[in-house]
PDB file of C-alpha atoms in Angstrom:
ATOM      1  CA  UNK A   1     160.358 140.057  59.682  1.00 58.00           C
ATOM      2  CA  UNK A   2     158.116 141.418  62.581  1.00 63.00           C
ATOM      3  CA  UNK A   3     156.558 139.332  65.270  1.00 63.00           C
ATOM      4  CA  UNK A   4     153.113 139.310  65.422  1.00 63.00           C
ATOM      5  CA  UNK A   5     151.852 140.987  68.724  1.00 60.00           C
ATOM      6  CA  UNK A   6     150.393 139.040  71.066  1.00 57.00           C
ATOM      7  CA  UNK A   7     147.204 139.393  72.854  1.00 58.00           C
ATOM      8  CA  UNK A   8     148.004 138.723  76.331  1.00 55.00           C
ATOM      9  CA  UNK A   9     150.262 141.515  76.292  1.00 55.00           C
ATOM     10  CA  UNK A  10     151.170 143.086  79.731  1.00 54.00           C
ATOM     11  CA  UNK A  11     149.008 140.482  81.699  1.00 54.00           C
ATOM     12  CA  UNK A  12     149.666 136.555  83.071  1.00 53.00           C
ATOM     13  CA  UNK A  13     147.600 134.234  81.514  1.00 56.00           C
ATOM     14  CA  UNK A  14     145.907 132.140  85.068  1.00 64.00           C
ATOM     15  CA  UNK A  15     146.657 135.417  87.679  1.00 81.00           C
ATOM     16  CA  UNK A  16     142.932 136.999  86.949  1.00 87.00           C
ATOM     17  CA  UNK A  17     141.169 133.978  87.325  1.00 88.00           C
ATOM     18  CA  UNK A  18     143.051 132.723  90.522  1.00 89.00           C
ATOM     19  CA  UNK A  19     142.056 136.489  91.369  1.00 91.00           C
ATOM     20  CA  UNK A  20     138.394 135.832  91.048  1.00 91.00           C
ATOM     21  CA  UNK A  21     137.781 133.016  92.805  1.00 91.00           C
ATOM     22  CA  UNK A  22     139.768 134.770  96.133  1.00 91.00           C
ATOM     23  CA  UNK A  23     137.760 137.640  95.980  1.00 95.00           C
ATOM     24  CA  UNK A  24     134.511 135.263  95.302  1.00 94.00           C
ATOM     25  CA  UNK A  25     135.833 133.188  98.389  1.00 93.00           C
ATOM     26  CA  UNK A  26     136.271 136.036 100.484  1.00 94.00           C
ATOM     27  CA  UNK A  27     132.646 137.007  99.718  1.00 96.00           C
ATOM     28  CA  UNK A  28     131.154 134.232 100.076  1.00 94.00           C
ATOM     29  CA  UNK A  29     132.764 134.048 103.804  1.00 93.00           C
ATOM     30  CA  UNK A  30     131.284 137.229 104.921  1.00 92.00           C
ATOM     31  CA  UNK A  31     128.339 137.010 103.578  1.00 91.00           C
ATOM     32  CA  UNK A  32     127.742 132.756 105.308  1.00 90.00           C
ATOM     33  CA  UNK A  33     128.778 134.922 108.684  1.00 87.00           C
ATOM     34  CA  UNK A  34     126.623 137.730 108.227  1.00 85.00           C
ATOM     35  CA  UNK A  35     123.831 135.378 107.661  1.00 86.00           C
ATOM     36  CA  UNK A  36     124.382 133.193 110.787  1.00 84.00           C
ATOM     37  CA  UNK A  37     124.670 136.096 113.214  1.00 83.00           C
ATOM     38  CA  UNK A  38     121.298 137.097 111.867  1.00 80.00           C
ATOM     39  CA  UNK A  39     119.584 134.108 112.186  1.00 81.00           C
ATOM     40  CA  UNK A  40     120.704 133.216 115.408  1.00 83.00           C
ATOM     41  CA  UNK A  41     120.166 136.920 116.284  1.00 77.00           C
ATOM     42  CA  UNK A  42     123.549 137.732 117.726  1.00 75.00           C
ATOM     43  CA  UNK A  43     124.800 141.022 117.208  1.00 69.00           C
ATOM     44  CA  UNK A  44     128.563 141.042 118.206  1.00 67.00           C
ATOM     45  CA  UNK A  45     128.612 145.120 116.979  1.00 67.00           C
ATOM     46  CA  UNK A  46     125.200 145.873 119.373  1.00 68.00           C
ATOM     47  CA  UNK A  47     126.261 146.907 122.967  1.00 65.00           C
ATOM     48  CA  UNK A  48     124.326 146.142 126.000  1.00 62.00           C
ATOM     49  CA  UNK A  49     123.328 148.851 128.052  1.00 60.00           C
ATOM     50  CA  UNK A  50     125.132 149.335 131.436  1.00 58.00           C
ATOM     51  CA  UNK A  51     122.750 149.640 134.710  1.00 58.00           C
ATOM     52  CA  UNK A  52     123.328 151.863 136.583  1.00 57.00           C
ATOM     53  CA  UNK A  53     124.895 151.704 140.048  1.00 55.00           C
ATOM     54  CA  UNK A  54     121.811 152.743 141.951  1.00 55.00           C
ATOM     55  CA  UNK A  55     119.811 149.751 140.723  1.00 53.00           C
ATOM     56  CA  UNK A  56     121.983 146.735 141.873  1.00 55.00           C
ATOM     57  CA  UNK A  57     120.872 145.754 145.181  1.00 56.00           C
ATOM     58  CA  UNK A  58     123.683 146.444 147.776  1.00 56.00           C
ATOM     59  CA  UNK A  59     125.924 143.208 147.797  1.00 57.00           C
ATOM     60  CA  UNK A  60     125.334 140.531 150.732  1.00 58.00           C
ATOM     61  CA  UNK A  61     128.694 138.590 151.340  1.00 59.00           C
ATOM     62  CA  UNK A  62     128.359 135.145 149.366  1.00 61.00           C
ATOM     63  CA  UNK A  63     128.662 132.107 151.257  1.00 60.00           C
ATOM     64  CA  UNK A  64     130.782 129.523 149.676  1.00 61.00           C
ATOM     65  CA  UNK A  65     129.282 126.989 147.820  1.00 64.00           C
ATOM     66  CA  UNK A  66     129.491 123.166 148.157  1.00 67.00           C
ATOM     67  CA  UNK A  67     129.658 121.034 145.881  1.00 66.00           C
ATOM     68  CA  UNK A  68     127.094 118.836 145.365  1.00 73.00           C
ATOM     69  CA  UNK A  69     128.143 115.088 146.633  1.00 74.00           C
ATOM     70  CA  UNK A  70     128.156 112.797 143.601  1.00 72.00           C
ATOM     71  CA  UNK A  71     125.743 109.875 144.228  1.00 68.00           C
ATOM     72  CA  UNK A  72     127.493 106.625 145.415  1.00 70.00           C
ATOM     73  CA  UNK A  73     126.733 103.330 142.888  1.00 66.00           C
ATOM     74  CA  UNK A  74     127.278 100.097 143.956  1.00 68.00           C
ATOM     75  CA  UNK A  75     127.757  97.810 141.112  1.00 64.00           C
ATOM     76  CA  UNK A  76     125.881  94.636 142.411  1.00 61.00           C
ATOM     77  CA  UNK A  77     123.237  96.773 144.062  1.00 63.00           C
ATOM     78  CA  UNK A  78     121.923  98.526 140.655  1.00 61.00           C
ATOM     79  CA  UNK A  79     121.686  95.260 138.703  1.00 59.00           C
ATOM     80  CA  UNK A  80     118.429  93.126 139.096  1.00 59.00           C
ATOM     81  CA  UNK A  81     118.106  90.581 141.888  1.00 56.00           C
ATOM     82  CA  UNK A  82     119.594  90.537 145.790  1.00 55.00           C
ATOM     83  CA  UNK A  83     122.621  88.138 145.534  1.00 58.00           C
ATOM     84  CA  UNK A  84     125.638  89.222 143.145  1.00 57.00           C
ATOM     85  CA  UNK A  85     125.403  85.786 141.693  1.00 59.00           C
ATOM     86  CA  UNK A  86     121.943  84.967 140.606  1.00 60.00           C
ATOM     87  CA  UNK A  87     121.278  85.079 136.934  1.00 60.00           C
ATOM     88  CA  UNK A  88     118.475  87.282 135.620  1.00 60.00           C
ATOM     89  CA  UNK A  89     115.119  85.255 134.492  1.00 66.00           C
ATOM     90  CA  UNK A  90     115.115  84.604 130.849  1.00 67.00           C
ATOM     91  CA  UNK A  91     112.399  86.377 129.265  1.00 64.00           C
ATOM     92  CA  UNK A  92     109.280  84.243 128.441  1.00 66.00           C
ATOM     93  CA  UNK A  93     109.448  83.124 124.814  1.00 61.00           C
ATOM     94  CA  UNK A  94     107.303  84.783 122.295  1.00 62.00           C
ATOM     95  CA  UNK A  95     105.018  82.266 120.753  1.00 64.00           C
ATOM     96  CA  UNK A  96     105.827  82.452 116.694  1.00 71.00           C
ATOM     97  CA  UNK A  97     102.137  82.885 114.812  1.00 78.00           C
ATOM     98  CA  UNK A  98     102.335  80.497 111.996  1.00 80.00           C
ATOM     99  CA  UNK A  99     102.246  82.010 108.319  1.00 84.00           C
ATOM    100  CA  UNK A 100      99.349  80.418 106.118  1.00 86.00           C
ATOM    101  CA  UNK A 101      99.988  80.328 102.366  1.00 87.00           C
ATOM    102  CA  UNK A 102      97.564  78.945  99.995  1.00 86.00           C
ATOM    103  CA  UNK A 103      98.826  77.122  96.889  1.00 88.00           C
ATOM    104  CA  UNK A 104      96.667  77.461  94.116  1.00 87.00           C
ATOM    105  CA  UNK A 105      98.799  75.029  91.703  1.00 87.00           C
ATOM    106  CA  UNK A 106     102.206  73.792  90.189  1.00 88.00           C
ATOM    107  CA  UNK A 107     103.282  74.086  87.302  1.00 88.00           C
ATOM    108  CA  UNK A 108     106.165  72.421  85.419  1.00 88.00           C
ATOM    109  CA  UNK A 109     105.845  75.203  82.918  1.00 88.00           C
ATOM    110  CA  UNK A 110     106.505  78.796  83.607  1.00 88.00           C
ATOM    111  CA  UNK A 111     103.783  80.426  81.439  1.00 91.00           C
ATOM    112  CA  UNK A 112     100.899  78.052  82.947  1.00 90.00           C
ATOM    113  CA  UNK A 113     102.503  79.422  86.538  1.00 89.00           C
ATOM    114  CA  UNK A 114     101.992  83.073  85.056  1.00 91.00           C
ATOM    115  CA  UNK A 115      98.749  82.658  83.503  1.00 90.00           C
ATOM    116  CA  UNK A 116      97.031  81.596  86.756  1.00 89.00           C
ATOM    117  CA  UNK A 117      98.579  84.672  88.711  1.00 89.00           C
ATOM    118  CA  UNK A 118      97.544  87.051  86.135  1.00 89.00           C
ATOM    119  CA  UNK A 119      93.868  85.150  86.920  1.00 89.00           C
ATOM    120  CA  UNK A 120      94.716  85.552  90.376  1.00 88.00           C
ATOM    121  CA  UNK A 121      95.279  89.603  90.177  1.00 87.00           C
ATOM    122  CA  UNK A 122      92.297  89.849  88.335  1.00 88.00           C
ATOM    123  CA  UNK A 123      90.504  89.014  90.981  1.00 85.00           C
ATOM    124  CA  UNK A 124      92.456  90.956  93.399  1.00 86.00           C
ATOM    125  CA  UNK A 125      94.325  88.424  95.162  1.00 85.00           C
ATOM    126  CA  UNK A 126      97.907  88.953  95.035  1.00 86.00           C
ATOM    127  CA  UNK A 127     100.558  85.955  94.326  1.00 87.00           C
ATOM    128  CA  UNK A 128     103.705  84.977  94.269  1.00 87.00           C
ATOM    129  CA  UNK A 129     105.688  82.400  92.023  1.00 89.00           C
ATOM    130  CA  UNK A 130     108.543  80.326  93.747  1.00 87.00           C
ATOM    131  CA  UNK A 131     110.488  78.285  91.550  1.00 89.00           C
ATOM    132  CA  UNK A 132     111.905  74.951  92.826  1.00 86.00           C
ATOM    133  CA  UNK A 133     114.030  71.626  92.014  1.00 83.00           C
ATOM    134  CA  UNK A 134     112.451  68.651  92.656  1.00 81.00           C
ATOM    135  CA  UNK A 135     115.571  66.896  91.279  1.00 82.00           C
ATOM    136  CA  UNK A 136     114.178  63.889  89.381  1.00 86.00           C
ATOM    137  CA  UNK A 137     110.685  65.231  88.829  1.00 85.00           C
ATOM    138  CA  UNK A 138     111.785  68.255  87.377  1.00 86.00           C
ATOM    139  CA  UNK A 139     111.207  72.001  88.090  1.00 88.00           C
ATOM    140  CA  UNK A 140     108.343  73.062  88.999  1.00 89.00           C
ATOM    141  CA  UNK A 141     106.454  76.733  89.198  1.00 90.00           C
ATOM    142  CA  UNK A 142     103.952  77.068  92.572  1.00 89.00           C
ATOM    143  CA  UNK A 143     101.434  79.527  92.693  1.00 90.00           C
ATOM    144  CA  UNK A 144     101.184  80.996  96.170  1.00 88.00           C
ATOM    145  CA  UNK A 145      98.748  83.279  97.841  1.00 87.00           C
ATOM    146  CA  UNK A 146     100.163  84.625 101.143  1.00 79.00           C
ATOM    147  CA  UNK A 147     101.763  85.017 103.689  1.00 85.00           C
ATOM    148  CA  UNK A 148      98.094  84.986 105.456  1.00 84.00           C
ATOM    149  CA  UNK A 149      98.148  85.487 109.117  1.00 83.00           C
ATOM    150  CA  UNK A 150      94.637  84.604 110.531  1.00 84.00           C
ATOM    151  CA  UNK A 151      92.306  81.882 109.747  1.00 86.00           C
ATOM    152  CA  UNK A 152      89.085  84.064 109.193  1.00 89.00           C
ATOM    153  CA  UNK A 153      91.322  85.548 106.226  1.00 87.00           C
ATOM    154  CA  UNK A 154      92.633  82.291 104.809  1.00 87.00           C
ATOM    155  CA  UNK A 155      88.624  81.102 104.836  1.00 88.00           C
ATOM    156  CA  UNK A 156      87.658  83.787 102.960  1.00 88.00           C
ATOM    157  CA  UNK A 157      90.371  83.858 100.748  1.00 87.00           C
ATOM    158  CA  UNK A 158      89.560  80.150  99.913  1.00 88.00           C
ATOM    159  CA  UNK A 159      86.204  80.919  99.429  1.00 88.00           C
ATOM    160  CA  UNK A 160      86.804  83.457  96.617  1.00 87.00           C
ATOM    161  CA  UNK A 161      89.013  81.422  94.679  1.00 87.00           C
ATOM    162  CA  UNK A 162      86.393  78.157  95.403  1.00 87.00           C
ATOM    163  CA  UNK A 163      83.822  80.238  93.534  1.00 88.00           C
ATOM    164  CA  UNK A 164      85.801  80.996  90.642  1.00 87.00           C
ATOM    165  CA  UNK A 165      86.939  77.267  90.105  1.00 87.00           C
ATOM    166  CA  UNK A 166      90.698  77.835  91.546  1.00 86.00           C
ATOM    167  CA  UNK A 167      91.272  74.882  93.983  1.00 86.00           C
ATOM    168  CA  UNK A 168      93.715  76.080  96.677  1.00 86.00           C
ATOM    169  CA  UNK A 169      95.822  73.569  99.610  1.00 84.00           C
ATOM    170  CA  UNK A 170      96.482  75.036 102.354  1.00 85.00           C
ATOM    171  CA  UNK A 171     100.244  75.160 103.405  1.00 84.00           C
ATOM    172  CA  UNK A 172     101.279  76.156 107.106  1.00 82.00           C
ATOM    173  CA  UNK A 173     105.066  77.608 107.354  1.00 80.00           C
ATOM    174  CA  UNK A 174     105.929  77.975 111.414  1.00 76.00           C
ATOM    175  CA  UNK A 175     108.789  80.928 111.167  1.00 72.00           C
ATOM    176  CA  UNK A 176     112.001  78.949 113.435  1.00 72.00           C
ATOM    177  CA  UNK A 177     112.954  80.633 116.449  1.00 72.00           C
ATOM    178  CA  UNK A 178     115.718  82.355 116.955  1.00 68.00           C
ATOM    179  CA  UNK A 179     118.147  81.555 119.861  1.00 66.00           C
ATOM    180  CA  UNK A 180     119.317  84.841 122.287  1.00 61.00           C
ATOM    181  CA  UNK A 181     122.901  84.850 123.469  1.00 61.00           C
TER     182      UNK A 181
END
């Protein structure tokens, strides 16, 4: 019996591909180098023009130069304050604004909470639910308004939510201060 023929006769099955991607490698390199002489306009192939002799002004004999001396730190003398032992002043402490929230209710149950924020957003005042553990009373669902910053904008935030029969407490948070090493 014959064997059938084969159809990779004469030729290795990976050699053309490994081939390929030399030759598309190879391209690829001159073409990323003949781009970035181009764009940085630098034309290794372009000779400059020689001057000629006449043109250069006749030579003068070149001093040496000196090196510049390099300036002279002293260590104690560059930090703040005369004596080498005296502590820098500690920077005044930034007085923390306290946030205002206003607390338009608790709830025990979540969809009460939600219903009065959707109220809220209606009229355009955003809020925020925080959920908490009173232990033996439960969990309960506040309805917050805030962080406000200034009193003129907690007034008339009150006031809105006075005229549309939403009674709101006023909570103060003062953000703690943080200690520098």
């Amino acid at each position: 019996m014959a064997k059938p023929a084969s159809r990779n006769s004469g030729r290795s099955g990976g050699s053309s591909v490994f081939t390929g991607v030399l030759i598309g490698l190879f391209i690829g390199a001159v073409l990323a180098v003949g781009v970035a002489l181009w764009v940085t306009g630098n034309n290794p192939f372009k000779s400059k023009p020689a001057e000629p002799a006449s043109a250069q002004p006749a030579a003068a004999p070149v001093a040496p130069a000196t090196p510049d001396t390099a300036p002279s730190f002293d260590f104690y003398k560059v930090l703040p304050g005369d004596t080498p032992g005296e502590l820098p002043s500690k920077p005044e402490a930034a007085v923390e604004t306290p946030l205002y929230y206003l607390q338009a209710g608790a709830f025990q149950s979540p969809q009460d909470a939600d219903n009065l924020k959707a109220q809220l957003a209606l009229l355009g005042v955003e809020a925020v639910i925080q959920t908490s553990d009173l232990g033996d009373k439960g969990i309960f669902h506040r309805v917050r308004v805030g962080p406000i910053r200034t009193m003129d904008e907690v007034d008339r935030t009150r006031s809105l939510l006075t005229q549309n029969n939403i009674p709101a407490t006023l909570v103060k948070e003062v953000p703690p201060t943080q200690e520098t090493p």
